[in-house]
Backbone as JSON Lines, residues from 0, in Angstrom:
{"i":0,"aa":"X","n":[98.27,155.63,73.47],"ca":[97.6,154.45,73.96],"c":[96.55,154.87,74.97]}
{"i":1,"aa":"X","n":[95.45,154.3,74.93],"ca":[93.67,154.94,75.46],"c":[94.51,154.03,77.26]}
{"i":2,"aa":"X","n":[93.3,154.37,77.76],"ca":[93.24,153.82,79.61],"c":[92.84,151.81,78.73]}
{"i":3,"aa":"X","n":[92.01,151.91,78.2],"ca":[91.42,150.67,77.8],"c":[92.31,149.81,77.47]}
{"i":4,"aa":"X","n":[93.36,150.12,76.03],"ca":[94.38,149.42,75.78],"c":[95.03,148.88,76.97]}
{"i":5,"aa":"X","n":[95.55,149.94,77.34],"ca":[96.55,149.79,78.95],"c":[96.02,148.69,79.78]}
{"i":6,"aa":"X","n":[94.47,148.51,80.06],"ca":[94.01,148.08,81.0],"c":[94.17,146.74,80.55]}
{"i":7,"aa":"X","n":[93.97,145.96,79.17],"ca":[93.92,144.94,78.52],"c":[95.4,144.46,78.36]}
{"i":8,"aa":"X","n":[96.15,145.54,78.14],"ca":[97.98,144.79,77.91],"c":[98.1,144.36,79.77]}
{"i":9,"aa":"X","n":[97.55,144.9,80.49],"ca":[98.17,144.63,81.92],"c":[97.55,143.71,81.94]}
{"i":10,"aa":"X","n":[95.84,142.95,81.92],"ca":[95.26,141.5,81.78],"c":[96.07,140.82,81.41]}
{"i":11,"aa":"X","n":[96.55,140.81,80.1],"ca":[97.5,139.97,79.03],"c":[98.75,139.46,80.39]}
{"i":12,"aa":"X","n":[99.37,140.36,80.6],"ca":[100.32,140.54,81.26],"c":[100.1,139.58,82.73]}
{"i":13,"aa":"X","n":[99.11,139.99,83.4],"ca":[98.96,139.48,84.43],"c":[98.87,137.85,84.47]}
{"i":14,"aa":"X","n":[98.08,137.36,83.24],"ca":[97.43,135.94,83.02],"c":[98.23,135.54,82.9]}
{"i":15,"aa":"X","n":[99.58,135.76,81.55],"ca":[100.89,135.0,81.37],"c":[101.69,135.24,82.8]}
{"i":16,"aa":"X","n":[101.38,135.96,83.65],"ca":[102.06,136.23,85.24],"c":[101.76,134.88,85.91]}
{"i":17,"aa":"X","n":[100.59,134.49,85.8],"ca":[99.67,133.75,86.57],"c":[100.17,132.16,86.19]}
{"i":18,"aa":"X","n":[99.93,131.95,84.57],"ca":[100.5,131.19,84.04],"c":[101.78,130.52,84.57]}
{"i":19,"aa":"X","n":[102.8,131.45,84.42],"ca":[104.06,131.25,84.79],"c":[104.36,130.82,85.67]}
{"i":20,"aa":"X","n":[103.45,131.71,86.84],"ca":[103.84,131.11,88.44],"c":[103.1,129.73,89.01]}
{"i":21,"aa":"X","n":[102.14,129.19,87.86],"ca":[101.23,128.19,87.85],"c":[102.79,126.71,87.51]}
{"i":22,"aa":"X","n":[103.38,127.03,86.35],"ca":[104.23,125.96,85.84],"c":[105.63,125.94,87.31]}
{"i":23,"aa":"X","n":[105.84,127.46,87.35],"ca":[106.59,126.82,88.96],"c":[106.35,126.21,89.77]}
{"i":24,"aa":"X","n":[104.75,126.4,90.13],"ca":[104.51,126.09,91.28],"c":[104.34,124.2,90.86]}
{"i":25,"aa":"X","n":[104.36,124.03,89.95],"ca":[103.82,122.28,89.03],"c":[105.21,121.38,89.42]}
{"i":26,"aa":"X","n":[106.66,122.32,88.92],"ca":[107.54,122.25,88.77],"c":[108.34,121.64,90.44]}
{"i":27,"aa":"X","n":[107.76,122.53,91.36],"ca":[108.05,122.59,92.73],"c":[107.91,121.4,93.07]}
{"i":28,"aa":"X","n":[106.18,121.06,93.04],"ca":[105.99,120.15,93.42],"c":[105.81,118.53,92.91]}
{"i":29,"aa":"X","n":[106.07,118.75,91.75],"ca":[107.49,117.55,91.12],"c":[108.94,117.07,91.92]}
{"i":30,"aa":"X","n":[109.0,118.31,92.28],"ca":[110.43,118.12,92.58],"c":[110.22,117.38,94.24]}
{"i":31,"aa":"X","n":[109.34,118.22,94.84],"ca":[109.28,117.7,96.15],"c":[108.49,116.18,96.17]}
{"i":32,"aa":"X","n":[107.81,115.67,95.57],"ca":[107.27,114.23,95.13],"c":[108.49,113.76,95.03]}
{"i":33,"aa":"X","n":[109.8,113.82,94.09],"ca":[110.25,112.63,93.99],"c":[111.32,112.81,95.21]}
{"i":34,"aa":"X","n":[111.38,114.13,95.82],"ca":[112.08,114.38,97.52],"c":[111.87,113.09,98.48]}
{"i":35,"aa":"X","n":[110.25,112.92,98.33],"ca":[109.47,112.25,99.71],"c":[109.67,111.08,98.99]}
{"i":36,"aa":"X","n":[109.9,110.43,97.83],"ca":[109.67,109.25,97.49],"c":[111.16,108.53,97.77]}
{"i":37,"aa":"X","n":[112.01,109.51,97.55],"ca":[113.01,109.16,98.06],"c":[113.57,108.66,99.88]}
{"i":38,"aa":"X","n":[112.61,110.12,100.07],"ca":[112.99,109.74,101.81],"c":[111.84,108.33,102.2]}
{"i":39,"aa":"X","n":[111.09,108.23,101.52],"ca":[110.33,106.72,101.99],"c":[111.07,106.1,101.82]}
{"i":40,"aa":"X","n":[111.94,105.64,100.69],"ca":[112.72,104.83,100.0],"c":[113.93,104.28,101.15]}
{"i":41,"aa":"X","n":[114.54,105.58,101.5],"ca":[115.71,105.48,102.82],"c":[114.98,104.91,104.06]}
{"i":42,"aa":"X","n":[113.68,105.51,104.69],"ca":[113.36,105.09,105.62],"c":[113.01,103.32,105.26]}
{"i":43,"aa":"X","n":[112.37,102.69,104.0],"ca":[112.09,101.23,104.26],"c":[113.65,101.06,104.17]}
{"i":44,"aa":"X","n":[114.73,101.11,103.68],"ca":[116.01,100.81,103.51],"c":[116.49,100.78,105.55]}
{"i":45,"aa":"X","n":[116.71,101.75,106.15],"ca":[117.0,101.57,107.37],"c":[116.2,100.9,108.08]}
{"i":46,"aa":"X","n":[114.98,100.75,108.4],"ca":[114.17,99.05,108.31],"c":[114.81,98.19,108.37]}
{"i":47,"aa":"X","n":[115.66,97.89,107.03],"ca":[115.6,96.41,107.27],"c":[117.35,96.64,107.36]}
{"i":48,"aa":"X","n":[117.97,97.17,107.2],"ca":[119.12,97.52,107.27],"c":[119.18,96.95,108.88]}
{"i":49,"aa":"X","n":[118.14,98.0,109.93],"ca":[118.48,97.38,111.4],"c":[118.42,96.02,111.68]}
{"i":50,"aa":"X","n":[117.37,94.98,110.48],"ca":[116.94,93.97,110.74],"c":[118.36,92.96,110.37]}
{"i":51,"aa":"X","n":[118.64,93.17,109.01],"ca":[120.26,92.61,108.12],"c":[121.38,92.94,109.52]}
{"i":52,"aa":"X","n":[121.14,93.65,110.17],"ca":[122.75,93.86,110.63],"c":[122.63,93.31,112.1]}
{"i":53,"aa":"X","n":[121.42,93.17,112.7],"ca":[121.19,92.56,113.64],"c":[121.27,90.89,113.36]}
{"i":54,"aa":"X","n":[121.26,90.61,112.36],"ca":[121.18,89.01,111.92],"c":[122.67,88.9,111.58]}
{"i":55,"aa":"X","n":[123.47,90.09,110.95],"ca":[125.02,89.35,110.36],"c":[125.43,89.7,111.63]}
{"i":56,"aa":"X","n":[125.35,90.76,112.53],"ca":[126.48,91.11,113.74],"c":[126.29,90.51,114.95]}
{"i":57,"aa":"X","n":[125.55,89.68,114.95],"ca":[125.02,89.15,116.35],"c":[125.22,87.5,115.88]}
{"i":58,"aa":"X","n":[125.6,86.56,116.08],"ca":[126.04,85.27,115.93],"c":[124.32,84.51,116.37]}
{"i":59,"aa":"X","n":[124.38,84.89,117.58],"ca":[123.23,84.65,118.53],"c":[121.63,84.82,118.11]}
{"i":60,"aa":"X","n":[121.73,86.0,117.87],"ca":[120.38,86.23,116.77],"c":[120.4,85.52,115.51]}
{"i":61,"aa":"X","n":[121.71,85.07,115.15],"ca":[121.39,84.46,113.3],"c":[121.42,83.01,113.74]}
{"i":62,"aa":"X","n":[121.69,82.31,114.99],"ca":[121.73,81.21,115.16],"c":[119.95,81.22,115.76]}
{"i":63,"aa":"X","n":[119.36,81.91,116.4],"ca":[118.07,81.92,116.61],"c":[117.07,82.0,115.7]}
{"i":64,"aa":"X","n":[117.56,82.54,114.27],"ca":[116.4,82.73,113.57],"c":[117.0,81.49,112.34]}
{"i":65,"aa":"X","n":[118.05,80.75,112.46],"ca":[118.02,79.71,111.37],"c":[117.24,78.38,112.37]}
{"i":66,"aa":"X","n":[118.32,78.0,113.3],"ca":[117.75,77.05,114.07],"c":[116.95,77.31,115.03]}
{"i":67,"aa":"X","n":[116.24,78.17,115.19],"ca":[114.45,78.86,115.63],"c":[113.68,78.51,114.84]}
{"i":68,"aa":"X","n":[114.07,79.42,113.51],"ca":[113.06,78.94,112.87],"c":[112.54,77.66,112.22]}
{"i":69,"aa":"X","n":[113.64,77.07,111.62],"ca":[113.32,75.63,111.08],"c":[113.32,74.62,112.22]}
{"i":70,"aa":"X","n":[112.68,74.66,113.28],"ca":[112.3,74.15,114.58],"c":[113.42,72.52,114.94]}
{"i":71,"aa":"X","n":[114.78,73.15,114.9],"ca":[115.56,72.03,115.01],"c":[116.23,71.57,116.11]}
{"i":72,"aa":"X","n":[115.9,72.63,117.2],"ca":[115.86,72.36,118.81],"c":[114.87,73.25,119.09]}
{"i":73,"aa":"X","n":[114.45,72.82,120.36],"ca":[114.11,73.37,121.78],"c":[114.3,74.44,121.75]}
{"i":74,"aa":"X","n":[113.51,75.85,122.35],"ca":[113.83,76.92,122.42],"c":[113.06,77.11,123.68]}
{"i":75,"aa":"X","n":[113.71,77.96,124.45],"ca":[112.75,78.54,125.55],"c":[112.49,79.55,125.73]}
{"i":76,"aa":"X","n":[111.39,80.24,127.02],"ca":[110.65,81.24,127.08],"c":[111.14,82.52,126.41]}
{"i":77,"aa":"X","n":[112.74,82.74,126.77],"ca":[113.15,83.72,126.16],"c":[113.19,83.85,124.95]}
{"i":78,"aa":"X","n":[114.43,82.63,124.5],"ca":[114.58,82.75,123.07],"c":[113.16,83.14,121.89]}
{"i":79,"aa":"X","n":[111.84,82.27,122.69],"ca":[110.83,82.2,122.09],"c":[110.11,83.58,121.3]}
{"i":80,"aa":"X","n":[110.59,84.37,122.9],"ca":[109.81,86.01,122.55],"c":[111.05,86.87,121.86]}
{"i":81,"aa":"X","n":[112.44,86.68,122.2],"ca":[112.88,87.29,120.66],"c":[112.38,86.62,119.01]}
{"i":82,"aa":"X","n":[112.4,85.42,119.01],"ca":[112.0,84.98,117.43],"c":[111.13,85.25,117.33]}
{"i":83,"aa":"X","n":[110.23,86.03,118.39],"ca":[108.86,86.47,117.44],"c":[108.86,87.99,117.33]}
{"i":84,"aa":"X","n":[109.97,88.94,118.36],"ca":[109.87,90.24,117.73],"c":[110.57,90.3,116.41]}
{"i":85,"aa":"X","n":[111.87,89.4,116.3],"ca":[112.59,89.19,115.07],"c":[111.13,89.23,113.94]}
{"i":86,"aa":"X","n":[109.94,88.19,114.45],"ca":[109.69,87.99,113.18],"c":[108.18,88.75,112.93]}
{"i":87,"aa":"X","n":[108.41,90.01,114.24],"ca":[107.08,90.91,114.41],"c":[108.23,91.88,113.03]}
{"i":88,"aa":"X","n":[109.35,92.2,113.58],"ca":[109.75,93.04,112.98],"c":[110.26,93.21,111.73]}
{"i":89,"aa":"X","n":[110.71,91.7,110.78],"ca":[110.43,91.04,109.8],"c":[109.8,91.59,108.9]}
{"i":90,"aa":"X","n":[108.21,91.18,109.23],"ca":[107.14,91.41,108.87],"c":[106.38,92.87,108.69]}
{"i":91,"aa":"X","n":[107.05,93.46,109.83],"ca":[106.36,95.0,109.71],"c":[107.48,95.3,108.86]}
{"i":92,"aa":"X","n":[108.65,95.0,108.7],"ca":[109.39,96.12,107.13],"c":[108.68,95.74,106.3]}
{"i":93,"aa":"X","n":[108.63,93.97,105.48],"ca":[107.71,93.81,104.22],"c":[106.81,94.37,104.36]}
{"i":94,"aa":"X","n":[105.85,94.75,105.46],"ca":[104.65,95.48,105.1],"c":[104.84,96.57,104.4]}
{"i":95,"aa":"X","n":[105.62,97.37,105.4],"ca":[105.86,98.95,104.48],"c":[106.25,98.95,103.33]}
{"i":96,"aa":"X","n":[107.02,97.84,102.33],"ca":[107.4,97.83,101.63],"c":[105.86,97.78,100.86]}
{"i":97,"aa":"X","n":[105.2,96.82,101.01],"ca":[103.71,96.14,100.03],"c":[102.74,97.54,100.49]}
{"i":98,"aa":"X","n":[102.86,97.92,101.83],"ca":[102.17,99.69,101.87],"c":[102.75,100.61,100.6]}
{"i":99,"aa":"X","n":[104.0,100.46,100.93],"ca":[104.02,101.79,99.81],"c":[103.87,100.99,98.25]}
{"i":100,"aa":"X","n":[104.47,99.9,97.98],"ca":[104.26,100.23,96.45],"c":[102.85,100.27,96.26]}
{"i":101,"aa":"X","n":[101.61,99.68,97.06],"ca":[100.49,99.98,96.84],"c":[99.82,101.46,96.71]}
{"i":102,"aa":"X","n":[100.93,101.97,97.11],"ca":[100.48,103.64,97.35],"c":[101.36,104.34,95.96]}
{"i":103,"aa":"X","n":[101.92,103.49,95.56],"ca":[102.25,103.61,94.21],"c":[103.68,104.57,94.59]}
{"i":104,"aa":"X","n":[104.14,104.63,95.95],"ca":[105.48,105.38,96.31],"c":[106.76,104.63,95.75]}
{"i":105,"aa":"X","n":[106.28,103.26,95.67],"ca":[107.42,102.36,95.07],"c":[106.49,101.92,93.66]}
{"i":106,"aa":"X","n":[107.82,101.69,92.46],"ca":[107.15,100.98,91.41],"c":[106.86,99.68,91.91]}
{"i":107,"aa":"X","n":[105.72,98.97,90.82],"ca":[104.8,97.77,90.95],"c":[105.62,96.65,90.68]}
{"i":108,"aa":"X","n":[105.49,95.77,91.37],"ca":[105.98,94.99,91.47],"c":[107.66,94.99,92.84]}
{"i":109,"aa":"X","n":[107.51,95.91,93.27],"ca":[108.83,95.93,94.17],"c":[108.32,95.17,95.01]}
{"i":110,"aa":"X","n":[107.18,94.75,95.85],"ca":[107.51,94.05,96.96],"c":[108.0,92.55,96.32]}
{"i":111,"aa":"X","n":[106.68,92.28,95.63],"ca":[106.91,90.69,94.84],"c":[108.65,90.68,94.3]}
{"i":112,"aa":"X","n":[109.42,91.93,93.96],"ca":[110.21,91.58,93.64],"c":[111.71,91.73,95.55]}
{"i":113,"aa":"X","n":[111.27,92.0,95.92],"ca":[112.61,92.0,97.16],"c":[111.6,91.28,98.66]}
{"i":114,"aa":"X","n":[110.73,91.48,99.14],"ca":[110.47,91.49,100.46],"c":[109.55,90.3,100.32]}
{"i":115,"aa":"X","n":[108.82,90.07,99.23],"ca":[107.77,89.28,99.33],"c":[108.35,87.68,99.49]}
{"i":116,"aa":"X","n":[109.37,87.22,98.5],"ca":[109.84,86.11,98.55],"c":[110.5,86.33,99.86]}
{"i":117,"aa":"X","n":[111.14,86.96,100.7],"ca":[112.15,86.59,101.74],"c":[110.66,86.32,102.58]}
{"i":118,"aa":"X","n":[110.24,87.11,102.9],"ca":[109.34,86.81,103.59],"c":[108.28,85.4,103.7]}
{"i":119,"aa":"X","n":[108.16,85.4,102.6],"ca":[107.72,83.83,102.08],"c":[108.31,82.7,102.8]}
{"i":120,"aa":"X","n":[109.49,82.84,102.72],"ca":[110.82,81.61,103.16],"c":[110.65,81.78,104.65]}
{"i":121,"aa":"X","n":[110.11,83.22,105.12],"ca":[110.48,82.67,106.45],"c":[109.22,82.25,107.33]}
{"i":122,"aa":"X","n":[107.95,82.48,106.96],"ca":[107.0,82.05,106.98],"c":[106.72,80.8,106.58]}
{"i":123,"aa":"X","n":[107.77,80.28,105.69],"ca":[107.35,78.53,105.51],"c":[107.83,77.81,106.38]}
{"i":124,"aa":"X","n":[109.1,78.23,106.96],"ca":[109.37,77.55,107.94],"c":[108.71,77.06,109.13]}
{"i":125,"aa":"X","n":[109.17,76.19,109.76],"ca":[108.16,75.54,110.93],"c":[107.53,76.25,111.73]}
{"i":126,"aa":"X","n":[108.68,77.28,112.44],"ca":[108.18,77.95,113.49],"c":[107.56,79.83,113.36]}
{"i":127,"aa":"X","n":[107.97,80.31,111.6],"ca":[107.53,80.99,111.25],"c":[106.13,80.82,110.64]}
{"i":128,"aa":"X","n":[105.51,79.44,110.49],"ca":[104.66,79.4,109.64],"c":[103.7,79.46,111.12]}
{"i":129,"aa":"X","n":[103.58,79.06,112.36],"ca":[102.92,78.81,113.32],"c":[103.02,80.1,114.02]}
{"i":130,"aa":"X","n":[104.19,80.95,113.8],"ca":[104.17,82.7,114.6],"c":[102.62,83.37,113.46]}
{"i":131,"aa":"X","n":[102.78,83.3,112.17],"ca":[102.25,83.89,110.86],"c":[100.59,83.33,111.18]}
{"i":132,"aa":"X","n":[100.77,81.87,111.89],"ca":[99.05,81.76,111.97],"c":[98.43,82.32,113.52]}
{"i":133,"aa":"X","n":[99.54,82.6,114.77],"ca":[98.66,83.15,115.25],"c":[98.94,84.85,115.54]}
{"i":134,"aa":"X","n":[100.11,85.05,114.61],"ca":[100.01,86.55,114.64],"c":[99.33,87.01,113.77]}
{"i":135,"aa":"X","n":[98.89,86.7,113.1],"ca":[98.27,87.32,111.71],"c":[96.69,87.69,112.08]}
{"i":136,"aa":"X","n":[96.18,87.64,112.69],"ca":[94.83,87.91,113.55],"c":[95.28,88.71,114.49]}
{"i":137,"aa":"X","n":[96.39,89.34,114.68],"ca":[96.72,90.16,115.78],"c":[96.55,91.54,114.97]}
{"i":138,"aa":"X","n":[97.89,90.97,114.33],"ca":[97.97,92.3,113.48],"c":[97.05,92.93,112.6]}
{"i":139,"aa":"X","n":[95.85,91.99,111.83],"ca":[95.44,92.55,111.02],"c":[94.03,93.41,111.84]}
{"i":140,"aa":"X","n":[93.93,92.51,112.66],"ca":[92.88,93.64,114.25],"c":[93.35,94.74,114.21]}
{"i":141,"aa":"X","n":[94.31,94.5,114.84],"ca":[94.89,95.87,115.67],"c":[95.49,97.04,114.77]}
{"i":142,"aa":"X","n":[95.74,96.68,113.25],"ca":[96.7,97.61,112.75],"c":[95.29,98.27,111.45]}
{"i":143,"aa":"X","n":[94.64,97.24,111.35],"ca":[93.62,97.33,109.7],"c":[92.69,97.77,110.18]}
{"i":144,"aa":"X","n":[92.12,97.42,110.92],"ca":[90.41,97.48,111.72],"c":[90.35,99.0,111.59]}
{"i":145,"aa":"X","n":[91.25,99.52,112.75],"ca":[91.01,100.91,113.3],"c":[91.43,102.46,112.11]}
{"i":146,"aa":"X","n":[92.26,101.69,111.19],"ca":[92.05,102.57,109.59],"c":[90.9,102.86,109.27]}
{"i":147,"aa":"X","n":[90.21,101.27,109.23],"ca":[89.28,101.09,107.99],"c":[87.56,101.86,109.11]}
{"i":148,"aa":"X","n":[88.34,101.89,110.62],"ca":[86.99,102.92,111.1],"c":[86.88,104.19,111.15]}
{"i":149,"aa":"X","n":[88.21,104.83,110.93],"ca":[88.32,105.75,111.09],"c":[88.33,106.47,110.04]}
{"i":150,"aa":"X","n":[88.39,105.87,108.63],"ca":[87.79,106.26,107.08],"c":[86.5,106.13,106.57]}
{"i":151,"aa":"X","n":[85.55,105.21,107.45],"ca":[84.19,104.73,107.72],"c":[83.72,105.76,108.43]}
{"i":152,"aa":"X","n":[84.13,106.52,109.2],"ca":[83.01,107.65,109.75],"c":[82.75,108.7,108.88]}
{"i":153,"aa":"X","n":[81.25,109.5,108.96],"ca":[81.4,110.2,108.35],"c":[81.8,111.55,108.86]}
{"i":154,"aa":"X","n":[81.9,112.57,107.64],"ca":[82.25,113.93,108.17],"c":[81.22,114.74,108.71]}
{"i":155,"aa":"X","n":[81.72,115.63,109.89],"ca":[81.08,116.14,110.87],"c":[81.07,117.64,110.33]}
């Protein structure tokens, strides 16, 4: 066998090398995609998990956010500013939920199918529908704006 042959079986050799370590490396990062899609998955799950267990284990909080929200007494200063972190915090799980499946981390249709209707219900209510009209200019300032400038600049 000449230097030439040799030199051409080791090409051969090397490319199917290259190849190979190309489908691992494909393989890897398959595997680690559906890793992170998972750990998103757990993190919106403990979300609302804190939100569910704060509403069944607390009497006080589930009596604030039924008769809070459907405005069937009086509430005062205090009670007022928990029913609205209740329903800051509400709101920021469905988001993450409608963030990720938009990011395609969750299949389509998951928010419309779990977060979107609850959320709905609690926003129709009296005192959720009046948190939703003047928080909703808060949040979408403070949380959207400063994305959408900071993807608007250009590169330096």
């Amino acid at each position: 066998m000449s230097f030439e042959q040799i030199s051409y079986l080791a090409q051969i050799v090397a490319s199917v090398a290259v190849i190979l370590s190309l489908i691992f490396v494909a393989l890897q990062i398959k595997q680690n995609t559906g890793a992170l899609q998972r750990n998103e998955h757990n993190s919106t799950m403990a979300q609302w998990t804190v939100i569910r267990m704060a509403i069944a284990g607390n009497r006080d909080i589930a009596e604030l956010m039924t008769t809070g929200l459907r405005g069937e007494r009086a509430i005062d200063a205090a009670d007022q500013l928990r029913l609205e972190q209740m329903l800051g915090e509400y709101a920021w799980a469905a988001f993450h939920i409608w963030d990720r499946t938009q990011r395609g981390v969750f299949p389509k249709g998951t928010f419309e199918a779990t977060a979107g209707p609850l959320l709905c219900d609690v926003l129709s209510t009296a005192r959720g529908g009046s948190w939703w009209h003047s928080a909703k200019t808060y949040r979408l300032h403070s949380r959207v704006r400063p994305r959408r400038r900071r993807r608007a600049r250009p590169e330096q």
